[in-house]
Amino acid sequence: QVQLVESGGGVVQPGRSLRLSCAASGFTFTNFGVHWVRQAPGKGLEWVAVIWFDGSNTYYADSVKDRFTISRDNSKNTVYLQMNSLRAEDTAVYYCARDWLTWNFDYWGQGTLVTVSS
Amino acid sequence: EIVLTQSPGTLSLSPGERATLSCRASQSISSSYLAWYQQKPGQAPRLLIYGASSRATGIPDRFSGSGSGTDFTLTISRLEPEDFAVYYCQQYGSSPPAYTFGQGTKLEIK
């Protein structure tokens, strides 16, 4: 079955960096794009970034552009989110999700919590 | 940027009743680009409807989606206890690709 497992969350000070990982299994990883979507405590969903199936294209929300970088290692079936210059407003549960038809997210991981606090 | 506005913010109904949730876009969007998700407390969202009206794999047929242009609706024909959750609509915008969600509708037991 399709599985996405996030890891790498934790508590980090403002201005520092953190890298999240999303390990995929149960499907042909190289056929699918992968997104990161976040949810601040008690708030709604916010799309963060996407990487194409072959890594050829990446896109970001304005709120994270120039600070976050999405990448993938198809030999490890893993997608990464490098988060630099973290701010308090980046505090959220970060989900990775498989792209469906380019327009949707059909499978989601269980999420990993990132807390930015001094 | 297209903004999605969901209404009502909270909907209080009883099991067995019909639920109608609304999602309005600030400008016309393609029906292909509109999806609905369900999220229960402590869980990841789950895709319910894509392309405005197509049910995702394994979704019961009591869930249906409709609409076009700027107005979209998620209908749950007969509420089951497990349907009480928060529902989000989501749209895709191209050039460059971007994805936005509505603020959510909480469906609670009356």
mmCIF file of C-alpha atoms in Angstrom:
data_model
loop_
_atom_site.group_PDB
_atom_site.id
_atom_site.type_symbol
_atom_site.label_atom_id
_atom_site.label_comp_id
_atom_site.label_asym_id
_atom_site.label_seq_id
_atom_site.Cartn_x
_atom_site.Cartn_y
_atom_site.Cartn_z
ATOM 1 C CA GLN A 1 0.000 0.000 0.000
ATOM 2 C CA VAL A 2 1.053 3.591 -0.551
ATOM 3 C CA GLN A 3 2.963 4.985 2.409
ATOM 4 C CA LEU A 4 4.585 8.324 3.049
ATOM 5 C CA VAL A 5 6.549 8.765 6.260
ATOM 6 C CA GLU A 6 7.859 12.148 7.342
ATOM 7 C CA SER A 7 10.716 12.678 9.744
ATOM 8 C CA GLY A 8 13.081 15.396 10.889
ATOM 9 C CA GLY A 9 10.748 17.680 12.797
ATOM 10 C CA GLY A 10 11.603 19.186 16.148
ATOM 11 C CA VAL A 11 12.200 22.398 18.047
ATOM 12 C CA VAL A 12 14.526 24.927 16.411
ATOM 13 C CA GLN A 13 15.474 28.511 17.197
ATOM 14 C CA PRO A 14 14.446 31.355 14.899
ATOM 15 C CA GLY A 15 16.938 31.889 12.105
ATOM 16 C CA ARG A 16 18.216 28.306 12.224
ATOM 17 C CA SER A 17 17.757 25.500 9.702
ATOM 18 C CA LEU A 18 16.052 22.114 9.617
ATOM 19 C CA ARG A 19 15.706 19.398 7.011
ATOM 20 C CA LEU A 20 12.602 17.249 6.728
ATOM 21 C CA SER A 21 12.476 13.905 4.946
ATOM 22 C CA CYS A 22 9.575 12.049 3.345
ATOM 23 C CA ALA A 23 10.184 8.350 2.677
ATOM 24 C CA ALA A 24 7.827 6.799 0.123
ATOM 25 C CA SER A 25 6.889 3.191 -0.495
ATOM 26 C CA GLY A 26 4.184 1.084 -2.115
ATOM 27 C CA PHE A 27 4.205 2.821 -5.503
ATOM 28 C CA THR A 28 6.533 3.676 -8.369
ATOM 29 C CA PHE A 29 8.131 6.740 -6.827
ATOM 30 C CA THR A 30 9.652 8.006 -10.065
ATOM 31 C CA ASN A 31 6.183 8.392 -11.618
ATOM 32 C CA PHE A 32 4.869 10.916 -9.122
ATOM 33 C CA GLY A 33 5.447 14.425 -7.954
ATOM 34 C CA VAL A 34 5.479 15.113 -4.225
ATOM 35 C CA HIS A 35 4.269 18.114 -2.250
ATOM 36 C CA TRP A 36 4.814 19.541 1.197
ATOM 37 C CA VAL A 37 1.730 20.988 2.893
ATOM 38 C CA ARG A 38 1.752 22.499 6.370
ATOM 39 C CA GLN A 39 -0.781 23.214 9.065
ATOM 40 C CA ALA A 40 -0.127 25.663 11.883
ATOM 41 C CA PRO A 41 -1.600 24.651 15.255
ATOM 42 C CA GLY A 42 -5.368 24.992 15.144
ATOM 43 C CA LYS A 43 -5.277 26.466 11.633
ATOM 44 C CA GLY A 44 -6.016 25.399 8.079
ATOM 45 C CA LEU A 45 -3.891 23.847 5.375
ATOM 46 C CA GLU A 46 -1.208 25.734 3.466
ATOM 47 C CA TRP A 47 0.601 24.367 0.442
ATOM 48 C CA VAL A 48 4.382 24.819 0.716
ATOM 49 C CA ALA A 49 6.188 23.303 -2.265
ATOM 50 C CA VAL A 50 6.098 20.683 -5.020
ATOM 51 C CA ILE A 51 8.736 18.763 -6.925
ATOM 52 C CA TRP A 52 8.027 17.089 -10.229
ATOM 53 C CA PHE A 53 8.344 13.316 -10.633
ATOM 54 C CA ASP A 54 11.801 13.628 -12.179
ATOM 55 C CA GLY A 55 12.948 16.588 -10.123
ATOM 56 C CA SER A 56 12.991 18.811 -13.201
ATOM 57 C CA ASN A 57 10.729 21.458 -11.717
ATOM 58 C CA THR A 58 10.068 22.848 -8.271
ATOM 59 C CA TYR A 59 7.580 25.476 -7.144
ATOM 60 C CA TYR A 60 7.077 27.240 -3.846
ATOM 61 C CA ALA A 61 4.533 29.256 -1.939
ATOM 62 C CA ASP A 62 5.491 32.925 -1.691
ATOM 63 C CA SER A 63 5.711 32.584 2.086
ATOM 64 C CA VAL A 64 8.679 30.194 1.850
ATOM 65 C CA LYS A 65 10.309 31.158 -1.442
ATOM 66 C CA ASP A 66 14.042 31.772 -1.154
ATOM 67 C CA ARG A 67 14.124 30.136 2.306
ATOM 68 C CA PHE A 68 12.944 26.566 1.643
ATOM 69 C CA THR A 69 14.256 24.093 -0.932
ATOM 70 C CA ILE A 70 12.534 20.899 -2.008
ATOM 71 C CA SER A 71 14.582 18.072 -3.523
ATOM 72 C CA ARG A 72 14.347 14.348 -4.106
ATOM 73 C CA ASP A 73 16.587 11.314 -4.291
ATOM 74 C CA ASN A 74 14.885 8.788 -6.533
ATOM 75 C CA SER A 75 17.440 6.121 -5.573
ATOM 76 C CA LYS A 76 16.181 6.367 -1.984
ATOM 77 C CA ASN A 77 12.489 7.050 -2.727
ATOM 78 C CA THR A 78 12.785 10.139 -0.553
ATOM 79 C CA VAL A 79 11.848 13.789 -0.826
ATOM 80 C CA TYR A 80 13.449 16.456 1.326
ATOM 81 C CA LEU A 81 12.499 19.923 2.492
ATOM 82 C CA GLN A 82 15.449 22.074 3.503
ATOM 83 C CA MET A 83 14.167 24.925 5.640
ATOM 84 C CA ASN A 84 16.488 27.872 6.278
ATOM 85 C CA SER A 85 16.016 31.157 8.118
ATOM 86 C CA LEU A 86 13.137 29.701 10.080
ATOM 87 C CA ARG A 87 10.578 32.009 11.638
ATOM 88 C CA ALA A 88 8.012 31.587 14.381
ATOM 89 C CA GLU A 89 5.282 31.576 11.727
ATOM 90 C CA ASP A 90 6.800 28.450 10.171
ATOM 91 C CA THR A 91 5.662 26.488 13.235
ATOM 92 C CA ALA A 92 3.347 23.794 11.907
ATOM 93 C CA VAL A 93 2.800 20.142 11.199
ATOM 94 C CA TYR A 94 4.430 19.435 7.861
ATOM 95 C CA TYR A 95 2.835 16.803 5.670
ATOM 96 C CA CYS A 96 4.213 15.315 2.503
ATOM 97 C CA ALA A 97 1.621 14.287 -0.036
ATOM 98 C CA ARG A 98 1.687 12.504 -3.370
ATOM 99 C CA ASP A 99 0.675 14.494 -6.389
ATOM 100 C CA TRP A 100 -2.436 13.323 -8.197
ATOM 101 C CA LEU A 101 -3.100 14.546 -11.739
ATOM 102 C CA THR A 102 -0.872 17.606 -11.059
ATOM 103 C CA TRP A 103 -3.779 19.280 -9.333
ATOM 104 C CA ASN A 104 -4.466 17.350 -6.147
ATOM 105 C CA PHE A 105 -2.931 15.338 -3.298
ATOM 106 C CA ASP A 106 -4.106 11.756 -3.066
ATOM 107 C CA TYR A 107 -1.979 10.197 -0.327
ATOM 108 C CA TRP A 108 -0.596 11.940 2.731
ATOM 109 C CA GLY A 109 1.915 11.109 5.415
ATOM 110 C CA GLN A 110 1.112 11.391 9.102
ATOM 111 C CA GLY A 111 3.017 14.667 9.429
ATOM 112 C CA THR A 112 5.989 15.909 11.441
ATOM 113 C CA LEU A 113 5.830 18.860 13.838
ATOM 114 C CA VAL A 114 8.222 21.753 13.464
ATOM 115 C CA THR A 115 8.318 24.282 16.296
ATOM 116 C CA VAL A 116 10.298 27.467 15.831
ATOM 117 C CA SER A 117 10.900 29.037 19.200
ATOM 118 C CA SER A 118 13.677 30.552 21.232
ATOM 119 C CA GLU B 1 -4.220 34.806 -6.437
ATOM 120 C CA ILE B 2 -7.511 32.961 -6.223
ATOM 121 C CA VAL B 3 -9.109 32.915 -2.778
ATOM 122 C CA LEU B 4 -11.460 30.119 -1.740
ATOM 123 C CA THR B 5 -14.145 30.964 0.817
ATOM 124 C CA GLN B 6 -15.972 28.121 2.510
ATOM 125 C CA SER B 7 -19.329 28.367 4.217
ATOM 126 C CA PRO B 8 -20.594 27.866 6.752
ATOM 127 C CA GLY B 9 -17.665 27.929 9.138
ATOM 128 C CA THR B 10 -19.388 25.373 11.345
ATOM 129 C CA LEU B 11 -22.295 23.119 10.468
ATOM 130 C CA SER B 12 -24.181 21.311 13.229
ATOM 131 C CA LEU B 13 -26.213 18.323 12.072
ATOM 132 C CA SER B 14 -27.356 14.939 13.305
ATOM 133 C CA PRO B 15 -26.449 11.510 11.930
ATOM 134 C CA GLY B 16 -28.740 10.598 9.072
ATOM 135 C CA GLU B 17 -29.188 14.202 7.938
ATOM 136 C CA ARG B 18 -27.936 15.706 4.691
ATOM 137 C CA ALA B 19 -24.943 18.058 4.731
ATOM 138 C CA THR B 20 -24.286 20.732 2.133
ATOM 139 C CA LEU B 21 -20.930 22.519 2.227
ATOM 140 C CA SER B 22 -20.077 25.441 -0.017
ATOM 141 C CA CYS B 23 -16.811 26.634 -1.546
ATOM 142 C CA ARG B 24 -16.731 29.888 -3.475
ATOM 143 C CA ALA B 25 -13.771 31.020 -5.570
ATOM 144 C CA SER B 26 -12.835 34.680 -5.996
ATOM 145 C CA GLN B 27 -12.668 34.109 -9.758
ATOM 146 C CA SER B 28 -13.757 31.387 -12.121
ATOM 147 C CA ILE B 29 -11.719 28.195 -12.021
ATOM 148 C CA SER B 30 -11.755 25.032 -14.060
ATOM 149 C CA SER B 31 -13.794 22.273 -12.481
ATOM 150 C CA SER B 32 -10.865 19.961 -13.110
ATOM 151 C CA TYR B 33 -8.861 21.905 -10.555
ATOM 152 C CA LEU B 34 -11.243 21.743 -7.582
ATOM 153 C CA ALA B 35 -10.915 19.092 -4.869
ATOM 154 C CA TRP B 36 -12.338 18.357 -1.422
ATOM 155 C CA TYR B 37 -10.569 16.831 1.592
ATOM 156 C CA GLN B 38 -11.711 15.514 4.940
ATOM 157 C CA GLN B 39 -9.581 15.875 8.061
ATOM 158 C CA LYS B 40 -10.271 14.300 11.423
ATOM 159 C CA PRO B 41 -8.517 15.438 14.614
ATOM 160 C CA GLY B 42 -4.921 14.272 14.784
ATOM 161 C CA GLN B 43 -5.033 12.813 11.292
ATOM 162 C CA ALA B 44 -3.784 13.803 7.884
ATOM 163 C CA PRO B 45 -6.289 15.072 5.335
ATOM 164 C CA ARG B 46 -7.902 12.544 3.006
ATOM 165 C CA LEU B 47 -8.834 13.216 -0.615
ATOM 166 C CA LEU B 48 -12.583 12.837 -1.109
ATOM 167 C CA ILE B 49 -13.423 14.494 -4.417
ATOM 168 C CA TYR B 50 -11.292 15.636 -7.342
ATOM 169 C CA GLY B 51 -12.254 17.328 -10.569
ATOM 170 C CA ALA B 52 -15.172 18.852 -8.626
ATOM 171 C CA SER B 53 -17.290 15.695 -8.870
ATOM 172 C CA SER B 54 -15.160 12.530 -9.088
ATOM 173 C CA ARG B 55 -14.890 10.431 -5.963
ATOM 174 C CA ALA B 56 -11.422 9.323 -4.946
ATOM 175 C CA THR B 57 -10.614 5.667 -4.461
ATOM 176 C CA GLY B 58 -12.560 4.073 -1.618
ATOM 177 C CA ILE B 59 -14.813 7.064 -0.930
ATOM 178 C CA PRO B 60 -18.438 6.064 -0.199
ATOM 179 C CA ASP B 61 -21.074 7.189 -2.648
ATOM 180 C CA ARG B 62 -22.865 9.249 0.009
ATOM 181 C CA PHE B 63 -20.186 11.866 -0.772
ATOM 182 C CA SER B 64 -20.757 13.869 -3.919
ATOM 183 C CA GLY B 65 -19.363 17.031 -5.413
ATOM 184 C CA SER B 66 -20.826 19.486 -7.858
ATOM 185 C CA GLY B 67 -20.445 22.967 -9.210
ATOM 186 C CA SER B 68 -18.627 25.038 -11.775
ATOM 187 C CA GLY B 69 -17.149 28.470 -12.315
ATOM 188 C CA THR B 70 -16.952 30.044 -8.876
ATOM 189 C CA ASP B 71 -19.427 27.963 -6.864
ATOM 190 C CA PHE B 72 -18.793 24.418 -5.728
ATOM 191 C CA THR B 73 -20.607 22.145 -3.310
ATOM 192 C CA LEU B 74 -19.800 19.043 -1.317
ATOM 193 C CA THR B 75 -22.860 17.056 -0.328
ATOM 194 C CA ILE B 76 -23.009 14.194 2.140
ATOM 195 C CA SER B 77 -26.342 12.564 1.520
ATOM 196 C CA ARG B 78 -26.820 10.809 4.838
ATOM 197 C CA LEU B 79 -24.382 11.546 7.636
ATOM 198 C CA GLU B 80 -22.628 8.699 9.370
ATOM 199 C CA PRO B 81 -20.925 9.200 12.772
ATOM 200 C CA GLU B 82 -17.498 8.981 11.128
ATOM 201 C CA ASP B 83 -18.297 11.903 8.782
ATOM 202 C CA PHE B 84 -18.013 14.533 11.488
ATOM 203 C CA ALA B 85 -14.745 16.277 10.691
ATOM 204 C CA VAL B 86 -13.308 19.367 9.029
ATOM 205 C CA TYR B 87 -13.667 19.673 5.261
ATOM 206 C CA TYR B 88 -11.429 21.711 2.979
ATOM 207 C CA CYS B 89 -11.775 22.653 -0.635
ATOM 208 C CA GLN B 90 -8.613 23.163 -2.681
ATOM 209 C CA GLN B 91 -7.831 24.568 -6.083
ATOM 210 C CA TYR B 92 -4.882 24.515 -8.450
ATOM 211 C CA GLY B 93 -3.660 27.568 -10.274
ATOM 212 C CA SER B 94 -1.126 27.455 -13.079
ATOM 213 C CA SER B 95 1.561 29.856 -14.296
ATOM 214 C CA PRO B 96 3.311 29.232 -11.976
ATOM 215 C CA PRO B 97 1.711 26.247 -10.286
ATOM 216 C CA ALA B 98 0.209 27.098 -6.919
ATOM 217 C CA TYR B 99 -2.321 25.417 -4.691
ATOM 218 C CA THR B 100 -4.727 27.107 -2.310
ATOM 219 C CA PHE B 101 -7.138 25.793 0.293
ATOM 220 C CA GLY B 102 -10.304 27.198 1.716
ATOM 221 C CA GLN B 103 -10.344 27.938 5.428
ATOM 222 C CA GLY B 104 -12.385 24.821 6.176
ATOM 223 C CA THR B 105 -15.871 23.908 7.359
ATOM 224 C CA LYS B 106 -16.215 22.068 10.633
ATOM 225 C CA LEU B 107 -19.029 19.536 10.543
ATOM 226 C CA GLU B 108 -20.063 18.782 14.109
ATOM 227 C CA ILE B 109 -22.634 16.583 15.742
ATOM 228 C CA LYS B 110 -25.755 18.426 16.840
#
